[in-house]
Tab-separated table of C-alpha atoms and ligand atoms in Angstrom:
chain	number	residue	atom	x	y	z
A	1	MET	CA	15.252	-2.658	-15.558
A	2	MET	CA	14.778	0.911	-16.833
A	3	ASP	CA	11.439	2.087	-18.144
A	4	CYS	CA	11.313	4.333	-21.158
A	5	TYR	CA	11.528	7.475	-18.996
A	6	GLY	CA	14.834	6.343	-17.473
A	7	ARG	CA	13.357	5.208	-14.153
A	8	GLU	CA	14.848	2.092	-12.578
A	9	ILE	CA	11.935	-0.251	-11.816
A	10	ASN	CA	12.930	-2.543	-8.951
A	11	TYR	CA	9.818	-2.690	-6.764
A	12	LEU	CA	6.810	-4.961	-7.172
A	13	ARG	CA	3.642	-4.612	-5.109
A	14	VAL	CA	1.823	-7.909	-5.032
A	15	SER	CA	-1.843	-8.021	-4.115
A	16	VAL	CA	-2.423	-11.518	-2.754
A	17	THR	CA	-6.178	-11.196	-2.323
A	18	ASP	CA	-9.020	-8.818	-2.986
A	19	ARG	CA	-10.833	-9.982	0.149
A	20	CYS	CA	-10.723	-8.040	3.347
A	21	ASN	CA	-11.955	-8.283	6.920
A	22	LEU	CA	-12.757	-4.537	6.848
A	23	ARG	CA	-14.782	-2.384	4.456
A	24	CYS	CA	-13.085	1.016	4.521
A	25	GLN	CA	-15.339	3.711	3.156
A	26	TYR	CA	-12.824	4.930	0.571
A	27	CYS	CA	-11.691	1.518	-0.625
A	28	MET	CA	-14.527	-0.984	-0.729
A	29	PRO	CA	-18.271	-0.888	-1.167
A	30	ALA	CA	-20.245	-1.524	2.059
A	31	GLU	CA	-21.451	-4.889	0.839
A	32	GLY	CA	-17.883	-6.108	0.264
A	33	ILE	CA	-16.867	-8.001	-2.838
A	34	GLN	CA	-18.626	-10.563	-4.937
A	35	ASP	CA	-17.201	-13.900	-4.015
A	36	SER	CA	-16.594	-15.544	-7.340
A	37	GLY	CA	-14.226	-18.260	-6.136
A	38	HIS	CA	-10.545	-18.960	-5.679
A	39	GLU	CA	-9.784	-19.817	-9.293
A	40	ARG	CA	-9.984	-16.101	-10.146
A	41	ILE	CA	-7.014	-15.381	-7.924
A	42	LEU	CA	-3.355	-16.196	-8.561
A	43	THR	CA	-2.243	-19.421	-6.922
A	44	PHE	CA	0.714	-19.628	-4.591
A	45	GLU	CA	2.805	-21.209	-7.367
A	46	GLN	CA	1.793	-18.540	-9.901
A	47	ILE	CA	2.783	-15.720	-7.541
A	48	ILE	CA	6.164	-17.328	-6.829
A	49	ARG	CA	6.764	-17.903	-10.530
A	50	LEU	CA	5.981	-14.293	-11.422
A	51	VAL	CA	8.041	-12.822	-8.579
A	52	LYS	CA	11.013	-14.966	-9.652
A	53	LEU	CA	10.702	-13.744	-13.228
A	54	ALA	CA	10.294	-10.151	-12.008
A	55	ALA	CA	13.449	-10.592	-9.923
A	56	GLU	CA	15.242	-11.649	-13.100
A	57	CYS	CA	14.034	-8.377	-14.635
A	58	GLY	CA	15.591	-6.408	-11.751
A	59	VAL	CA	12.943	-6.408	-9.015
A	60	ARG	CA	14.652	-6.310	-5.602
A	61	LYS	CA	11.773	-5.200	-3.359
A	62	VAL	CA	8.402	-6.872	-2.920
A	63	ARG	CA	5.492	-5.613	-0.840
A	64	PHE	CA	2.541	-7.861	-0.129
A	65	THR	CA	-0.745	-6.036	-0.016
A	66	GLY	CA	-4.390	-6.544	-0.959
A	67	GLY	CA	-7.293	-6.532	0.034
A	68	GLU	CA	-6.031	-7.642	3.370
A	69	PRO	CA	-2.943	-9.804	2.799
A	70	LEU	CA	-3.235	-11.531	6.170
A	71	VAL	CA	-6.569	-13.119	5.250
A	72	ARG	CA	-4.823	-15.127	2.565
A	73	LYS	CA	-4.149	-18.586	3.979
A	74	ASP	CA	-0.668	-19.114	2.597
A	75	ILE	CA	0.709	-15.606	3.220
A	76	VAL	CA	3.366	-16.870	5.664
A	77	LYS	CA	4.602	-19.386	3.091
A	78	LEU	CA	4.607	-16.694	0.406
A	79	ILE	CA	6.721	-14.373	2.531
A	80	GLU	CA	9.083	-17.195	3.340
A	81	ALA	CA	9.473	-18.179	-0.315
A	82	VAL	CA	10.009	-14.623	-1.567
A	83	SER	CA	12.364	-13.646	1.286
A	84	SER	CA	14.670	-16.477	0.394
A	85	MET	CA	14.822	-15.713	-3.347
A	86	PRO	CA	18.308	-14.820	-4.541
A	87	GLY	CA	18.733	-11.102	-5.042
A	88	MET	CA	15.634	-10.147	-3.045
A	89	GLN	CA	16.625	-7.316	-0.750
A	90	ASP	CA	13.406	-6.273	0.864
A	91	VAL	CA	10.089	-8.024	1.602
A	92	SER	CA	7.403	-6.044	3.335
A	93	LEU	CA	3.721	-6.047	4.162
A	94	THR	CA	0.920	-3.502	4.289
A	95	THR	CA	-1.883	-4.543	6.606
A	96	ASN	CA	-4.874	-3.154	8.433
A	97	GLY	CA	-3.451	-4.772	11.578
A	98	ILE	CA	-6.552	-6.693	12.576
A	99	CYS	CA	-4.870	-10.132	12.477
A	100	PHE	CA	-1.202	-9.198	12.645
A	101	ALA	CA	-0.649	-9.736	16.389
A	102	ASP	CA	-1.671	-13.390	16.220
A	103	MET	CA	0.432	-14.079	13.144
A	104	ALA	CA	3.423	-11.902	13.979
A	105	ASP	CA	5.792	-14.594	15.279
A	106	ASP	CA	5.167	-16.793	12.207
A	107	LEU	CA	5.612	-13.809	9.885
A	108	LYS	CA	8.888	-12.926	11.524
A	109	ARG	CA	10.147	-16.503	11.282
A	110	ALA	CA	9.227	-16.400	7.591
A	111	GLY	CA	11.557	-13.463	7.067
A	112	LEU	CA	9.384	-10.387	7.490
A	113	VAL	CA	11.383	-7.563	9.019
A	114	ARG	CA	9.188	-4.546	8.458
A	115	VAL	CA	5.506	-3.750	8.378
A	116	ASN	CA	3.168	-0.884	7.493
A	117	PHE	CA	-0.109	-0.515	9.361
A	118	SER	CA	-2.967	1.533	7.963
A	119	LEU	CA	-4.674	3.538	10.672
A	120	ASP	CA	-6.750	6.632	9.970
A	121	SER	CA	-8.087	7.402	13.430
A	122	LEU	CA	-7.019	6.971	17.042
A	123	HIS	CA	-10.631	7.093	18.252
A	124	ALA	CA	-12.411	3.765	18.507
A	125	ASP	CA	-15.779	5.013	17.236
A	126	ARG	CA	-14.291	6.932	14.324
A	127	PHE	CA	-12.063	4.011	13.404
A	128	ARG	CA	-15.179	1.853	13.299
A	129	TYR	CA	-16.972	4.436	11.153
A	130	ILE	CA	-14.132	4.623	8.616
A	131	THR	CA	-13.535	0.881	8.425
A	132	ARG	CA	-17.207	-0.054	8.976
A	133	LEU	CA	-16.136	-3.218	10.859
A	134	GLY	CA	-12.867	-2.715	12.719
A	135	ASN	CA	-11.965	-2.718	16.417
A	136	ILE	CA	-9.103	-0.346	17.059
A	137	SER	CA	-7.924	-2.465	19.997
A	138	ASP	CA	-6.882	-5.192	17.511
A	139	VAL	CA	-4.705	-2.700	15.627
A	140	TRP	CA	-3.094	-1.460	18.845
A	141	ARG	CA	-2.308	-4.979	19.898
A	142	SER	CA	-0.668	-5.550	16.527
A	143	ILE	CA	1.383	-2.343	16.602
A	144	GLU	CA	2.610	-3.174	20.104
A	145	LYS	CA	3.428	-6.714	19.052
A	146	ALA	CA	5.325	-5.495	15.958
A	147	LEU	CA	7.432	-3.243	18.165
A	148	ALA	CA	7.941	-5.984	20.761
A	149	ILE	CA	9.304	-8.481	18.223
A	150	GLY	CA	11.596	-5.900	16.674
A	151	MET	CA	9.951	-5.166	13.324
A	152	MET	CA	12.006	-2.315	11.878
A	153	PRO	CA	10.607	0.017	10.840
A	154	VAL	CA	7.024	-0.058	12.043
A	155	LYS	CA	5.136	2.434	9.897
A	156	ILE	CA	1.667	3.822	10.363
A	157	ASN	CA	-0.025	5.118	7.227
A	158	THR	CA	-2.763	7.695	7.725
A	159	VAL	CA	-4.922	9.043	4.932
A	160	VAL	CA	-5.886	12.604	5.940
A	161	MET	CA	-9.486	13.566	5.121
A	162	LYS	CA	-11.034	16.944	5.853
A	163	GLY	CA	-13.942	16.727	8.257
A	164	VAL	CA	-13.185	13.055	8.916
A	165	ASN	CA	-9.842	12.875	10.732
A	166	ASP	CA	-7.959	16.134	10.060
A	167	ASP	CA	-8.454	17.123	13.695
A	168	GLU	CA	-6.177	14.207	14.662
A	169	ILE	CA	-3.036	15.363	12.854
A	170	LEU	CA	-1.337	16.466	16.086
A	171	ASP	CA	-2.399	13.282	17.881
A	172	PHE	CA	-0.686	11.202	15.178
A	173	ALA	CA	2.361	13.454	15.424
A	174	ARG	CA	2.420	12.870	19.189
A	175	LEU	CA	2.401	9.136	18.532
A	176	ALA	CA	5.559	9.511	16.420
A	177	ALA	CA	7.108	11.665	19.134
A	178	GLU	CA	6.391	9.207	21.925
A	179	MET	CA	6.828	5.850	20.185
A	180	PRO	CA	9.481	4.543	17.779
A	181	VAL	CA	6.979	4.450	14.919
A	182	HIS	CA	7.103	6.151	11.541
A	183	VAL	CA	3.892	7.971	10.810
A	184	ARG	CA	3.191	8.681	7.149
A	185	PHE	CA	0.453	11.137	6.292
A	186	ILE	CA	-1.038	10.419	2.857
A	187	GLU	CA	-3.139	12.607	0.609
A	188	PHE	CA	-6.556	11.240	-0.193
A	189	MET	CA	-6.744	9.986	-3.796
A	190	PRO	CA	-9.757	9.449	-6.039
A	191	VAL	CA	-8.831	5.784	-6.634
A	192	GLY	CA	-11.826	3.603	-7.357
A	193	ASP	CA	-14.267	6.465	-7.661
A	194	LEU	CA	-16.227	5.592	-4.509
A	195	PRO	CA	-18.713	8.187	-3.226
A	196	PHE	CA	-16.650	8.698	-0.058
A	197	TYR	CA	-13.980	10.404	-2.124
A	198	GLN	CA	-14.874	14.071	-2.447
A	199	GLU	CA	-12.488	16.761	-3.513
A	200	GLU	CA	-13.483	18.852	-0.502
A	201	ARG	CA	-12.070	16.092	1.725
A	202	LEU	CA	-8.609	16.429	0.228
A	203	VAL	CA	-6.053	17.925	2.606
A	204	ASN	CA	-2.838	19.218	1.066
A	205	MET	CA	0.330	17.904	2.763
A	206	ASP	CA	1.627	21.471	3.112
A	207	GLU	CA	-1.301	22.138	5.407
A	208	VAL	CA	-0.609	18.969	7.405
A	209	LYS	CA	3.027	19.948	7.775
A	210	ARG	CA	2.106	23.487	8.903
A	211	THR	CA	-0.219	22.079	11.564
A	212	ILE	CA	2.528	19.838	12.905
A	213	LYS	CA	5.113	22.605	12.848
A	214	SER	CA	2.841	24.656	15.106
A	215	SER	CA	3.591	22.177	17.915
A	216	TYR	CA	6.692	20.196	16.941
A	217	GLN	CA	10.086	21.015	15.537
A	218	LEU	CA	10.730	18.947	12.430
A	219	LEU	CA	14.406	18.270	11.691
A	220	ASN	CA	16.001	17.929	8.242
A	221	GLY	CA	14.286	15.880	5.588
A	222	LEU	CA	15.588	12.321	5.682
A	223	ALA	CA	15.753	11.495	2.005
A	224	GLY	CA	16.319	8.173	0.358
A	225	ARG	CA	16.557	4.572	1.455
A	226	GLY	CA	13.398	2.991	2.615
A	227	ASN	CA	11.367	6.196	2.496
A	228	GLY	CA	9.962	5.770	-1.009
A	229	PRO	CA	7.881	8.738	-2.045
A	230	ALA	CA	7.589	10.142	1.498
A	231	LYS	CA	9.352	13.339	2.612
A	232	VAL	CA	10.488	12.244	6.035
A	233	TYR	CA	11.438	14.276	9.108
A	234	GLN	CA	12.742	13.515	12.557
A	235	ILE	CA	10.930	15.194	15.421
A	236	ALA	CA	13.191	17.104	17.778
A	237	GLY	CA	13.506	14.947	20.913
A	238	GLY	CA	11.081	12.379	19.517
A	239	LYS	CA	11.420	8.627	19.057
A	240	GLY	CA	9.881	8.158	15.639
A	241	THR	CA	9.622	10.056	12.355
A	242	ILE	CA	6.935	11.838	10.381
A	243	GLY	CA	6.537	11.580	6.614
A	244	PHE	CA	4.344	13.251	4.033
A	245	ILE	CA	3.155	11.581	0.857
A	246	SER	CA	1.742	14.198	-1.463
A	247	ALA	CA	0.428	12.027	-4.255
A	248	MET	CA	-2.075	14.656	-5.382
A	249	SER	CA	-0.555	18.092	-4.746
A	250	ASN	CA	3.028	17.274	-5.699
A	251	HIS	CA	3.253	13.954	-7.450
A	252	PHE	CA	6.473	11.956	-7.254
A	253	CYS	CA	6.022	9.973	-10.459
A	254	GLY	CA	9.431	11.102	-11.736
A	255	ASP	CA	11.021	8.908	-9.043
A	256	CYS	CA	8.567	6.040	-9.306
A	257	ASN	CA	10.213	2.613	-9.147
A	258	ARG	CA	7.188	0.323	-8.942
A	259	ILE	CA	4.784	-1.880	-10.828
A	260	ARG	CA	1.857	-3.840	-9.438
A	261	LEU	CA	0.502	-7.354	-9.699
A	262	THR	CA	-3.215	-7.568	-8.951
A	263	ALA	CA	-4.778	-10.440	-7.041
A	264	ASP	CA	-6.435	-11.674	-10.241
A	265	GLY	CA	-3.129	-11.740	-12.042
A	266	ARG	CA	-2.847	-8.539	-14.011
A	267	LEU	CA	0.336	-6.531	-14.269
A	268	ARG	CA	-0.496	-2.898	-13.785
A	269	SER	CA	2.396	-0.562	-14.377
A	270	CYS	CA	0.846	2.451	-12.678
A	271	LEU	CA	-1.818	2.819	-10.000
A	272	PHE	CA	-3.671	5.305	-12.183
A	273	ASP	CA	-3.319	3.732	-15.582
A	274	LYS	CA	-6.137	1.353	-16.371
A	275	ARG	CA	-4.097	-0.650	-18.892
A	276	GLU	CA	-3.227	-4.082	-17.518
A	277	ILE	CA	-1.491	-7.202	-18.840
A	278	ASN	CA	-3.261	-10.441	-17.993
A	279	VAL	CA	-0.434	-12.735	-16.925
A	280	LYS	CA	-2.793	-15.116	-15.110
A	281	ALA	CA	-4.648	-15.904	-18.319
A	282	ALA	CA	-1.289	-16.439	-19.998
A	283	MET	CA	-0.145	-18.833	-17.291
A	284	ASP	CA	-3.475	-20.672	-17.295
A	285	ARG	CA	-2.959	-21.197	-21.075
A	286	GLY	CA	0.443	-22.752	-20.389
A	287	THR	CA	2.613	-19.840	-21.505
A	288	GLY	CA	6.323	-20.390	-20.882
A	289	ASP	CA	8.700	-18.351	-18.775
A	290	ASP	CA	10.316	-16.603	-21.739
A	291	ARG	CA	6.998	-15.192	-22.898
A	292	LEU	CA	6.002	-14.226	-19.348
A	293	ALA	CA	9.274	-12.360	-18.899
A	294	ILE	CA	8.516	-10.465	-22.113
A	295	MET	CA	5.146	-9.480	-20.636
A	296	ILE	CA	6.807	-8.192	-17.444
A	297	ARG	CA	9.274	-6.185	-19.508
A	298	GLN	CA	6.398	-4.807	-21.571
A	299	ALA	CA	4.610	-3.630	-18.371
A	300	ILE	CA	7.778	-1.846	-17.287
A	301	ARG	CA	8.418	-0.329	-20.709
A	302	GLU	CA	4.849	0.932	-21.061
A	303	LYS	CA	4.722	2.607	-17.678
A	304	PRO	CA	3.347	6.112	-18.113
A	305	ASP	CA	5.422	9.114	-17.102
A	306	ARG	CA	2.919	10.326	-14.484
A	307	HIS	CA	-0.666	10.211	-13.311
A	308	HIS	CA	-3.399	12.709	-14.156
A	309	MET	CA	-5.609	12.120	-11.179
A	310	GLU	CA	-6.239	15.816	-10.751
A	311	LYS	CA	-8.819	15.048	-13.467
A	312	GLY	CA	-10.337	12.298	-11.284
A	313	TRP	CA	-10.328	8.545	-11.645
A	314	GLY	CA	-12.229	8.291	-14.937
A	315	ALA	CA	-15.501	6.480	-15.457
A	316	ASP	CA	-13.836	3.778	-17.585
A	317	ASN	CA	-11.282	3.023	-14.843
A	318	SER	CA	-13.463	0.429	-13.204
A	319	ARG	CA	-11.090	-1.002	-10.563
A	320	LYS	CA	-11.227	-0.181	-6.875
A	321	MET	CA	-8.245	0.112	-4.536
A	322	TYR	CA	-8.810	-3.284	-2.924
A	323	GLN	CA	-8.654	-4.853	-6.382
A	324	ILE	CA	-5.514	-3.129	-7.564
A	325	GLY	CA	-3.588	-3.456	-4.335
A	326	GLY	CA	-2.916	-0.236	-2.476
B	401	SAM	N1	-5.688	-3.911	3.669
B	401	SAM	C1	-4.392	-3.412	3.782
B	401	SAM	C2	-4.394	-2.076	4.476
B	401	SAM	O1	-5.451	-1.449	4.625
B	401	SAM	O2	-3.309	-1.648	4.866
B	401	SAM	C3	-3.658	-3.301	2.448
B	401	SAM	C4	-4.429	-2.827	1.258
B	401	SAM	S1	-5.026	-1.159	1.349
B	401	SAM	C5	-5.842	-1.008	-0.196
B	401	SAM	C6	-3.513	-0.257	1.176
B	401	SAM	C7	-3.555	1.187	1.512
B	401	SAM	O3	-4.292	1.881	0.549
B	401	SAM	C8	-4.146	1.560	2.856
B	401	SAM	O4	-3.155	2.224	3.625
B	401	SAM	C9	-5.274	2.487	2.505
B	401	SAM	O5	-5.397	3.512	3.456
B	401	SAM	C10	-4.812	3.022	1.185
B	401	SAM	N2	-5.899	3.600	0.390
B	401	SAM	C11	-7.003	2.969	-0.055
B	401	SAM	N3	-7.786	3.825	-0.745
B	401	SAM	C12	-7.138	5.044	-0.735
B	401	SAM	C13	-7.441	6.325	-1.270
B	401	SAM	N4	-8.549	6.553	-1.959
B	401	SAM	N5	-6.550	7.346	-1.053
B	401	SAM	C14	-5.402	7.110	-0.350
B	401	SAM	N6	-5.071	5.900	0.158
B	401	SAM	C15	-5.945	4.901	-0.014
B	402	SF4	FE1	-9.482	-3.500	3.475
B	402	SF4	FE2	-7.240	-2.112	3.381
B	402	SF4	FE3	-9.256	-1.536	1.739
B	402	SF4	FE4	-9.531	-1.018	4.293
B	402	SF4	S1	-8.015	-0.093	2.906
B	402	SF4	S2	-11.041	-2.048	2.976
B	402	SF4	S3	-8.406	-2.627	5.199
B	402	SF4	S4	-8.096	-3.383	1.737
B	403	SF4	FE1	4.200	5.627	-9.973
B	403	SF4	FE2	1.887	5.825	-11.275
B	403	SF4	FE3	2.023	6.194	-8.606
B	403	SF4	FE4	3.051	8.002	-10.313
B	403	SF4	S1	0.893	7.444	-10.095
B	403	SF4	S2	3.998	7.234	-8.423
B	403	SF4	S3	3.843	6.686	-11.939
B	403	SF4	S4	2.412	4.315	-9.737
């Protein structure tokens, strides 16, 4: 379905939990989240019902995210159910990679064909510092397992932060040269207004690209299918690709095709727009499919033309990234 700016909205990001086995500095407070029980979160049946209705409104791609999607007990069943929905063309997963290796075979059997790992450092101690809890060896095991079972593509998302990991840009580029992985550099965003976000830490993607070009030859931008907002390049003689996601310096809202469903059942039509439609409350009240479909269409129609995050997150925008679903 088209939004009112003529964009075709066919992509739904579903946050299946706001819990996580890590506590990344830019995403979650150190103490984690308040555990206020399962009834807050969409049930398996509610997620399936909403995705089906969204598919009837034109959604063809679903990405499961969170929090950490792999800590949700029924994630394999969810992927299986959504993969087999008529008209669904693409089901994917964004994960921190801590548990992926052990679940990979089941996920593949359920229909998962591609996976994005979030990895901001290749150094064990720095990875631990950024994530507060993580062991990088778990992520490596998962990336290797994803490649071994033929996930295609295997993407690695890296948020570049000045003074934190910007000295590793060439190391990540080398990874994409030596392994068939697709590294995506992402600009740091003020989502959630956590103290770790500081404007001085923002690294413009032009700078990242310049650094890489000092050592690697990047070949023609690979536009289109499967690349979403990333500007993607092949590396001369390399096995993988490199992409740049410039959410801050050069926003791509004009090509946006997505809406989000939060773990607690709110439709959020834009990452940066605090307006949400509470479809969980509607379902809990016994609202019928017709009315729910109207709510989905309303979320699409009301999608703003672009973000204004150059002005910051906004004190009244109380959600954090782990709650919205990154
Ligand atoms: N737990 C999973 C993971 O880490 O991949 C999925 C959820 S996480 C919120 C999704 C993505 O959001 C991660 O790649 C993370 O790096 C990114 N993210 C979180 N906060 C961000 C921020 N302030 N700026 C840019 N990316 C951010
Ligand atoms: Fe967890 Fe992902 Fe947020 Fe890190 S970025 S705290 S792994 S949800
Ligand atoms: Fe889409 Fe909003 Fe992100 Fe822009 S900021 S790309 S409109 S979700």
